[in-house]
PDB file of C-alpha atoms in Angstrom:
ATOM      1  CA  UNK A  23     106.104  46.833 125.092  1.00 66.00           C
ATOM      2  CA  UNK A  24     104.116  48.275 122.451  1.00 76.00           C
ATOM      3  CA  UNK A  25     104.883  46.821 119.083  1.00 90.00           C
ATOM      4  CA  UNK A  26     103.550  46.735 115.776  1.00 95.00           C
ATOM      5  CA  UNK A  27     104.426  43.366 113.438  1.00 96.00           C
ATOM      6  CA  UNK A  28     103.894  43.044 109.745  1.00 97.00           C
ATOM      7  CA  UNK A  29     104.808  39.770 108.245  1.00 95.00           C
ATOM      8  CA  UNK A  30     104.939  40.523 104.814  1.00 96.00           C
ATOM      9  CA  UNK A  31     108.218  42.673 103.669  1.00 95.00           C
ATOM     10  CA  UNK A  32     106.529  42.364  99.924  1.00 97.00           C
ATOM     11  CA  UNK A  33     103.680  41.522  98.118  1.00 98.00           C
ATOM     12  CA  UNK A  34     102.701  41.983  94.500  1.00 98.00           C
ATOM     13  CA  UNK A  35      99.419  41.415  93.044  1.00 98.00           C
ATOM     14  CA  UNK A  36      97.883  41.617  89.045  1.00 98.00           C
ATOM     15  CA  UNK A  37      96.745  45.480  88.687  1.00 98.00           C
ATOM     16  CA  UNK A  38      92.382  44.960  89.436  1.00 97.00           C
ATOM     17  CA  UNK A  39      93.043  42.598  91.560  1.00 98.00           C
ATOM     18  CA  UNK A  40      92.431  42.825  95.581  1.00 98.00           C
ATOM     19  CA  UNK A  41      94.937  42.038  97.465  1.00 98.00           C
ATOM     20  CA  UNK A  42      95.349  42.120 101.542  1.00 98.00           C
ATOM     21  CA  UNK A  43      97.972  43.498 103.523  1.00 98.00           C
ATOM     22  CA  UNK A  44      98.740  42.077 107.484  1.00 98.00           C
ATOM     23  CA  UNK A  45      99.210  43.871 110.314  1.00 98.00           C
ATOM     24  CA  UNK A  46      99.474  42.466 114.360  1.00 98.00           C
ATOM     25  CA  UNK A  47      99.862  45.310 117.497  1.00 96.00           C
ATOM     26  CA  UNK A  48     100.062  44.766 121.108  1.00 94.00           C
ATOM     27  CA  UNK A  49      99.543  47.339 123.492  1.00 89.00           C
ATOM     28  CA  UNK A  50      97.708  46.832 127.019  1.00 87.00           C
ATOM     29  CA  UNK A  51      95.381  50.414 126.541  1.00 84.00           C
ATOM     30  CA  UNK A  52      91.729  50.200 125.717  1.00 83.00           C
ATOM     31  CA  UNK A  53      91.575  53.042 123.648  1.00 84.00           C
ATOM     32  CA  UNK A  54      94.037  53.745 120.762  1.00 89.00           C
ATOM     33  CA  UNK A  55      93.974  54.193 117.093  1.00 91.00           C
ATOM     34  CA  UNK A  56      95.394  52.467 113.872  1.00 94.00           C
ATOM     35  CA  UNK A  57      96.916  54.032 110.772  1.00 95.00           C
ATOM     36  CA  UNK A  58      97.742  52.367 107.735  1.00 97.00           C
ATOM     37  CA  UNK A  59     100.465  55.463 105.516  1.00 97.00           C
ATOM     38  CA  UNK A  60     101.460  54.621 102.347  1.00 97.00           C
ATOM     39  CA  UNK A  61     105.214  56.120 101.086  1.00 95.00           C
ATOM     40  CA  UNK A  62     105.303  56.034  96.947  1.00 93.00           C
ATOM     41  CA  UNK A  63     108.644  55.404  95.589  1.00 88.00           C
ATOM     42  CA  UNK A  64     110.138  58.661  96.266  1.00 82.00           C
ATOM     43  CA  UNK A  65     107.271  59.913  97.455  1.00 86.00           C
ATOM     44  CA  UNK A  66     106.089  61.610 100.270  1.00 90.00           C
ATOM     45  CA  UNK A  67     104.321  59.997 103.108  1.00 93.00           C
ATOM     46  CA  UNK A  68     101.026  59.810 102.688  1.00 93.00           C
ATOM     47  CA  UNK A  69      97.517  59.019 105.328  1.00 93.00           C
ATOM     48  CA  UNK A  70      95.480  55.950 103.075  1.00 96.00           C
ATOM     49  CA  UNK A  71      93.380  54.915 106.312  1.00 95.00           C
ATOM     50  CA  UNK A  72      92.540  55.455 110.073  1.00 93.00           C
ATOM     51  CA  UNK A  73      90.391  52.725 112.287  1.00 94.00           C
ATOM     52  CA  UNK A  74      89.692  54.187 116.345  1.00 90.00           C
ATOM     53  CA  UNK A  75      89.793  51.095 118.611  1.00 90.00           C
ATOM     54  CA  UNK A  76      86.615  52.102 120.443  1.00 89.00           C
ATOM     55  CA  UNK A  77      84.782  51.531 116.867  1.00 88.00           C
ATOM     56  CA  UNK A  78      83.177  48.359 116.025  1.00 86.00           C
ATOM     57  CA  UNK A  79      82.464  48.717 112.191  1.00 92.00           C
ATOM     58  CA  UNK A  80      85.701  48.837 110.012  1.00 94.00           C
ATOM     59  CA  UNK A  81      86.799  51.940 108.202  1.00 94.00           C
ATOM     60  CA  UNK A  82      86.750  52.038 104.749  1.00 94.00           C
ATOM     61  CA  UNK A  83      88.264  54.689 102.224  1.00 93.00           C
ATOM     62  CA  UNK A  84      86.954  53.704  98.344  1.00 95.00           C
ATOM     63  CA  UNK A  85      89.685  51.091  97.243  1.00 97.00           C
ATOM     64  CA  UNK A  86      90.877  50.745 100.777  1.00 97.00           C
ATOM     65  CA  UNK A  87      89.093  49.242 103.793  1.00 97.00           C
ATOM     66  CA  UNK A  88      90.102  47.611 106.812  1.00 97.00           C
ATOM     67  CA  UNK A  89      89.658  44.343 108.346  1.00 97.00           C
ATOM     68  CA  UNK A  90      90.201  45.112 112.461  1.00 96.00           C
ATOM     69  CA  UNK A  91      89.490  41.928 114.906  1.00 95.00           C
ATOM     70  CA  UNK A  92      89.462  44.166 118.276  1.00 94.00           C
ATOM     71  CA  UNK A  93      90.333  41.070 120.227  1.00 93.00           C
ATOM     72  CA  UNK A  94      93.274  39.489 118.119  1.00 95.00           C
ATOM     73  CA  UNK A  95      94.855  43.054 117.589  1.00 95.00           C
ATOM     74  CA  UNK A  96      94.835  42.449 114.074  1.00 97.00           C
ATOM     75  CA  UNK A  97      94.616  45.225 111.275  1.00 97.00           C
ATOM     76  CA  UNK A  98      95.104  44.321 107.792  1.00 98.00           C
ATOM     77  CA  UNK A  99      94.519  46.653 104.421  1.00 98.00           C
ATOM     78  CA  UNK A 100      92.667  45.103 101.333  1.00 98.00           C
ATOM     79  CA  UNK A 101      92.789  47.370  97.958  1.00 98.00           C
ATOM     80  CA  UNK A 102      90.837  46.963  95.631  1.00 98.00           C
ATOM     81  CA  UNK A 103      90.491  47.290  92.130  1.00 98.00           C
ATOM     82  CA  UNK A 104      94.591  47.397  92.126  1.00 98.00           C
ATOM     83  CA  UNK A 105      96.135  49.910  90.638  1.00 97.00           C
ATOM     84  CA  UNK A 106      99.644  51.370  89.173  1.00 97.00           C
ATOM     85  CA  UNK A 107      99.832  53.914  91.495  1.00 96.00           C
ATOM     86  CA  UNK A 108      99.073  51.446  94.395  1.00 97.00           C
ATOM     87  CA  UNK A 109     102.629  50.151  94.158  1.00 97.00           C
ATOM     88  CA  UNK A 110     104.315  51.640  97.573  1.00 97.00           C
ATOM     89  CA  UNK A 111     106.254  50.675 100.451  1.00 96.00           C
ATOM     90  CA  UNK A 112     102.814  50.748 103.571  1.00 98.00           C
ATOM     91  CA  UNK A 113     103.199  51.317 106.663  1.00 97.00           C
ATOM     92  CA  UNK A 114     100.687  50.196 109.476  1.00 97.00           C
ATOM     93  CA  UNK A 115     101.212  52.326 112.465  1.00 94.00           C
ATOM     94  CA  UNK A 116      99.086  52.497 116.378  1.00 92.00           C
ATOM     95  CA  UNK A 117      98.819  55.892 118.215  1.00 86.00           C
ATOM     96  CA  UNK A 118      97.718  55.878 122.396  1.00 78.00           C
ATOM     97  CA  UNK A 119      97.136  58.462 124.464  1.00 68.00           C
ATOM     98  CA  UNK A 120      99.771  57.721 126.743  1.00 60.00           C
ATOM     99  CA  UNK A 121     102.577  57.689 123.972  1.00 64.00           C
ATOM    100  CA  UNK A 122     103.577  58.700 120.577  1.00 75.00           C
ATOM    101  CA  UNK A 123     102.486  56.079 116.998  1.00 83.00           C
ATOM    102  CA  UNK A 124     104.324  53.039 116.541  1.00 89.00           C
ATOM    103  CA  UNK A 125     105.931  52.124 112.901  1.00 92.00           C
ATOM    104  CA  UNK A 126     105.405  48.201 111.739  1.00 95.00           C
ATOM    105  CA  UNK A 127     108.441  47.788 109.262  1.00 94.00           C
ATOM    106  CA  UNK A 128     107.112  47.791 106.190  1.00 96.00           C
ATOM    107  CA  UNK A 129     104.707  45.945 103.101  1.00 97.00           C
ATOM    108  CA  UNK A 130     106.145  47.011  99.867  1.00 96.00           C
ATOM    109  CA  UNK A 131     103.728  46.743  97.408  1.00 98.00           C
ATOM    110  CA  UNK A 132     104.102  45.351  93.506  1.00 97.00           C
ATOM    111  CA  UNK A 133     100.992  46.250  91.198  1.00 98.00           C
ATOM    112  CA  UNK A 134     101.649  44.474  88.168  1.00 97.00           C
ATOM    113  CA  UNK A 135     100.097  45.643  84.793  1.00 95.00           C
TER     114      UNK A 135
ATOM    115  CA  UNK B   6      97.392  68.192 101.766  1.00 54.00           C
ATOM    116  CA  UNK B   7      99.509  68.079 105.547  1.00 58.00           C
ATOM    117  CA  UNK B   8     101.601  71.688 105.610  1.00 90.00           C
ATOM    118  CA  UNK B   9     104.843  70.447 106.742  1.00 95.00           C
ATOM    119  CA  UNK B  10     108.367  71.486 104.794  1.00 95.00           C
ATOM    120  CA  UNK B  11     111.623  70.032 104.705  1.00 97.00           C
ATOM    121  CA  UNK B  12     114.367  71.939 102.916  1.00 97.00           C
ATOM    122  CA  UNK B  13     117.085  70.680 101.120  1.00 97.00           C
ATOM    123  CA  UNK B  14     115.136  68.407  98.979  1.00 95.00           C
ATOM    124  CA  UNK B  15     117.928  66.340  98.519  1.00 96.00           C
ATOM    125  CA  UNK B  16     121.974  67.424  99.691  1.00 97.00           C
ATOM    126  CA  UNK B  17     125.175  65.774  99.001  1.00 97.00           C
ATOM    127  CA  UNK B  18     127.559  66.868 100.953  1.00 96.00           C
ATOM    128  CA  UNK B  19     131.905  65.785 101.770  1.00 96.00           C
ATOM    129  CA  UNK B  20     132.548  64.063 105.058  1.00 97.00           C
ATOM    130  CA  UNK B  21     133.161  66.742 108.559  1.00 96.00           C
ATOM    131  CA  UNK B  22     131.150  69.135 107.403  1.00 96.00           C
ATOM    132  CA  UNK B  23     128.611  70.497 108.820  1.00 96.00           C
ATOM    133  CA  UNK B  24     124.753  70.408 108.208  1.00 96.00           C
ATOM    134  CA  UNK B  25     121.276  71.392 109.348  1.00 97.00           C
ATOM    135  CA  UNK B  26     118.115  69.874 108.028  1.00 98.00           C
ATOM    136  CA  UNK B  27     115.299  72.384 108.269  1.00 98.00           C
ATOM    137  CA  UNK B  28     111.816  71.585 108.762  1.00 98.00           C
ATOM    138  CA  UNK B  29     108.778  73.802 108.955  1.00 98.00           C
ATOM    139  CA  UNK B  30     104.949  73.551 109.642  1.00 97.00           C
ATOM    140  CA  UNK B  31     101.834  75.917 109.831  1.00 94.00           C
ATOM    141  CA  UNK B  32      99.453  73.461 110.966  1.00 91.00           C
ATOM    142  CA  UNK B  33     100.259  74.558 114.535  1.00 91.00           C
ATOM    143  CA  UNK B  34     100.811  70.869 116.425  1.00 92.00           C
ATOM    144  CA  UNK B  35     102.836  70.844 119.101  1.00 91.00           C
ATOM    145  CA  UNK B  36     104.345  67.055 118.562  1.00 92.00           C
ATOM    146  CA  UNK B  37     107.525  67.102 115.869  1.00 94.00           C
ATOM    147  CA  UNK B  38     109.337  64.510 115.204  1.00 94.00           C
ATOM    148  CA  UNK B  39     112.794  63.124 112.658  1.00 96.00           C
ATOM    149  CA  UNK B  40     113.077  59.527 111.777  1.00 95.00           C
ATOM    150  CA  UNK B  41     115.322  58.386 110.237  1.00 95.00           C
ATOM    151  CA  UNK B  42     114.671  55.984 107.195  1.00 93.00           C
ATOM    152  CA  UNK B  43     117.031  54.193 104.621  1.00 90.00           C
ATOM    153  CA  UNK B  44     115.066  53.502 101.260  1.00 81.00           C
ATOM    154  CA  UNK B  45     112.401  50.831 101.190  1.00 81.00           C
ATOM    155  CA  UNK B  46     112.744  50.281 105.270  1.00 88.00           C
ATOM    156  CA  UNK B  47     111.107  50.689 108.388  1.00 89.00           C
ATOM    157  CA  UNK B  48     111.445  54.296 109.775  1.00 91.00           C
ATOM    158  CA  UNK B  49     113.645  54.470 113.311  1.00 91.00           C
ATOM    159  CA  UNK B  50     112.729  57.637 115.455  1.00 92.00           C
ATOM    160  CA  UNK B  51     116.060  59.660 116.084  1.00 94.00           C
ATOM    161  CA  UNK B  52     114.380  62.787 117.939  1.00 95.00           C
ATOM    162  CA  UNK B  53     111.069  64.173 119.099  1.00 93.00           C
ATOM    163  CA  UNK B  54     109.783  67.387 120.604  1.00 94.00           C
ATOM    164  CA  UNK B  55     106.209  68.004 122.396  1.00 91.00           C
ATOM    165  CA  UNK B  56     106.324  71.581 122.221  1.00 92.00           C
ATOM    166  CA  UNK B  57     109.786  74.803 122.580  1.00 95.00           C
ATOM    167  CA  UNK B  58     112.289  74.162 124.386  1.00 95.00           C
ATOM    168  CA  UNK B  59     111.283  70.648 124.612  1.00 94.00           C
ATOM    169  CA  UNK B  60     113.667  68.092 123.100  1.00 95.00           C
ATOM    170  CA  UNK B  61     114.161  64.175 123.660  1.00 93.00           C
ATOM    171  CA  UNK B  62     115.604  61.562 121.582  1.00 91.00           C
ATOM    172  CA  UNK B  63     113.934  58.506 120.020  1.00 88.00           C
ATOM    173  CA  UNK B  64     114.420  55.066 119.944  1.00 83.00           C
ATOM    174  CA  UNK B  65     117.113  54.848 117.655  1.00 84.00           C
ATOM    175  CA  UNK B  66     120.527  55.988 118.504  1.00 81.00           C
ATOM    176  CA  UNK B  67     122.076  59.175 116.558  1.00 84.00           C
ATOM    177  CA  UNK B  68     125.051  61.589 116.932  1.00 90.00           C
ATOM    178  CA  UNK B  69     122.090  64.066 115.435  1.00 94.00           C
ATOM    179  CA  UNK B  70     120.818  67.289 117.972  1.00 95.00           C
ATOM    180  CA  UNK B  71     117.922  68.517 117.487  1.00 97.00           C
ATOM    181  CA  UNK B  72     116.160  72.426 119.191  1.00 96.00           C
ATOM    182  CA  UNK B  73     113.145  73.675 119.135  1.00 97.00           C
ATOM    183  CA  UNK B  74     112.515  77.352 119.569  1.00 97.00           C
ATOM    184  CA  UNK B  75     109.273  77.683 117.772  1.00 96.00           C
ATOM    185  CA  UNK B  76     106.661  76.125 117.446  1.00 95.00           C
ATOM    186  CA  UNK B  77     107.093  75.481 114.016  1.00 96.00           C
ATOM    187  CA  UNK B  78     110.416  74.605 113.380  1.00 97.00           C
ATOM    188  CA  UNK B  79     111.971  71.912 113.890  1.00 98.00           C
ATOM    189  CA  UNK B  80     115.905  72.027 113.184  1.00 98.00           C
ATOM    190  CA  UNK B  81     118.724  69.059 113.000  1.00 97.00           C
ATOM    191  CA  UNK B  82     121.653  69.537 113.039  1.00 96.00           C
ATOM    192  CA  UNK B  83     124.873  67.062 112.509  1.00 95.00           C
ATOM    193  CA  UNK B  84     128.501  69.329 113.302  1.00 94.00           C
ATOM    194  CA  UNK B  85     130.412  66.726 111.464  1.00 95.00           C
ATOM    195  CA  UNK B  86     129.093  64.317 108.145  1.00 95.00           C
ATOM    196  CA  UNK B  87     130.174  61.240 107.976  1.00 95.00           C
ATOM    197  CA  UNK B  88     129.663  58.515 105.325  1.00 96.00           C
ATOM    198  CA  UNK B  89     127.377  56.207 108.229  1.00 94.00           C
ATOM    199  CA  UNK B  90     125.293  59.057 108.065  1.00 95.00           C
ATOM    200  CA  UNK B  91     123.896  58.623 104.778  1.00 96.00           C
ATOM    201  CA  UNK B  92     120.283  58.377 104.884  1.00 95.00           C
ATOM    202  CA  UNK B  93     116.839  59.546 104.467  1.00 95.00           C
ATOM    203  CA  UNK B  94     115.416  62.497 106.835  1.00 97.00           C
ATOM    204  CA  UNK B  95     111.551  62.921 107.440  1.00 96.00           C
ATOM    205  CA  UNK B  96     109.601  65.100 109.559  1.00 97.00           C
ATOM    206  CA  UNK B  97     107.023  64.769 111.106  1.00 95.00           C
ATOM    207  CA  UNK B  98     103.992  66.462 113.665  1.00 94.00           C
ATOM    208  CA  UNK B  99     101.447  65.520 114.798  1.00 90.00           C
ATOM    209  CA  UNK B 100      98.053  66.844 116.303  1.00 78.00           C
ATOM    210  CA  UNK B 101      96.757  66.373 120.160  1.00 72.00           C
ATOM    211  CA  UNK B 102      95.964  62.654 121.847  1.00 61.00           C
ATOM    212  CA  UNK B 103      94.124  60.196 121.540  1.00 59.00           C
ATOM    213  CA  UNK B 104      94.710  60.646 117.296  1.00 71.00           C
ATOM    214  CA  UNK B 105      98.004  61.684 117.124  1.00 74.00           C
ATOM    215  CA  UNK B 106      98.191  60.848 113.316  1.00 85.00           C
ATOM    216  CA  UNK B 107     101.465  62.217 112.343  1.00 90.00           C
ATOM    217  CA  UNK B 108     101.667  64.300 109.167  1.00 92.00           C
ATOM    218  CA  UNK B 109     105.024  63.986 107.253  1.00 94.00           C
ATOM    219  CA  UNK B 110     107.658  66.296 105.411  1.00 95.00           C
ATOM    220  CA  UNK B 111     108.531  65.264 102.120  1.00 94.00           C
ATOM    221  CA  UNK B 112     111.809  64.686 103.036  1.00 95.00           C
ATOM    222  CA  UNK B 113     115.254  65.108 103.000  1.00 96.00           C
ATOM    223  CA  UNK B 114     117.924  62.720 101.191  1.00 96.00           C
ATOM    224  CA  UNK B 115     121.732  62.856 103.299  1.00 97.00           C
ATOM    225  CA  UNK B 116     124.025  61.410 100.890  1.00 97.00           C
ATOM    226  CA  UNK B 117     128.015  62.228 102.825  1.00 97.00           C
ATOM    227  CA  UNK B 118     131.066  60.926  99.978  1.00 96.00           C
TER     228      UNK B 118
END
């Protein structure tokens, strides 16, 4: 079975600080993609960052970076210099060649001013 | 920004009414999806399509039906709305494997009274 687990239903961070959201997954395939999506309150779901499993280098997009540990099947998202606009639900997702995307249950991030 | 549209954005309707939620995309994607999501909660896949005249049920059982007569259009229909159908419905489309990144519409928030 292909699963994506986000063990933190809620997280909070002080503005300008750093926070890490956890995600673990399970797949038997060797070629796959991992994603973090952001869903702000009452707004559209958007892609934050993408990681190809065959790449060892961790993906980075401005203040967002991932820690991809393939052997451990772990894919955490680090948000640096947190801003009020980062407050949202964050979904980890796994996409495989043979099947469609699987989403985790989400982590609600609160940013405190 | 992804070119995927959903109408209406908000709908309040009485029990027993027939409703159709519209979803269109201009990216030429073959794969399209419908998710049901209670506010701030996880996504549940209810329908998907791999192309014209192809539709499948997702992981979560739903009383809704879908059709895919044109590549760009993937409407969802409820023949007789009930209060248990109150939820947010998200439409998404994706490009080809192996990436499979999904692009989401803004969602339709449905309330059945």
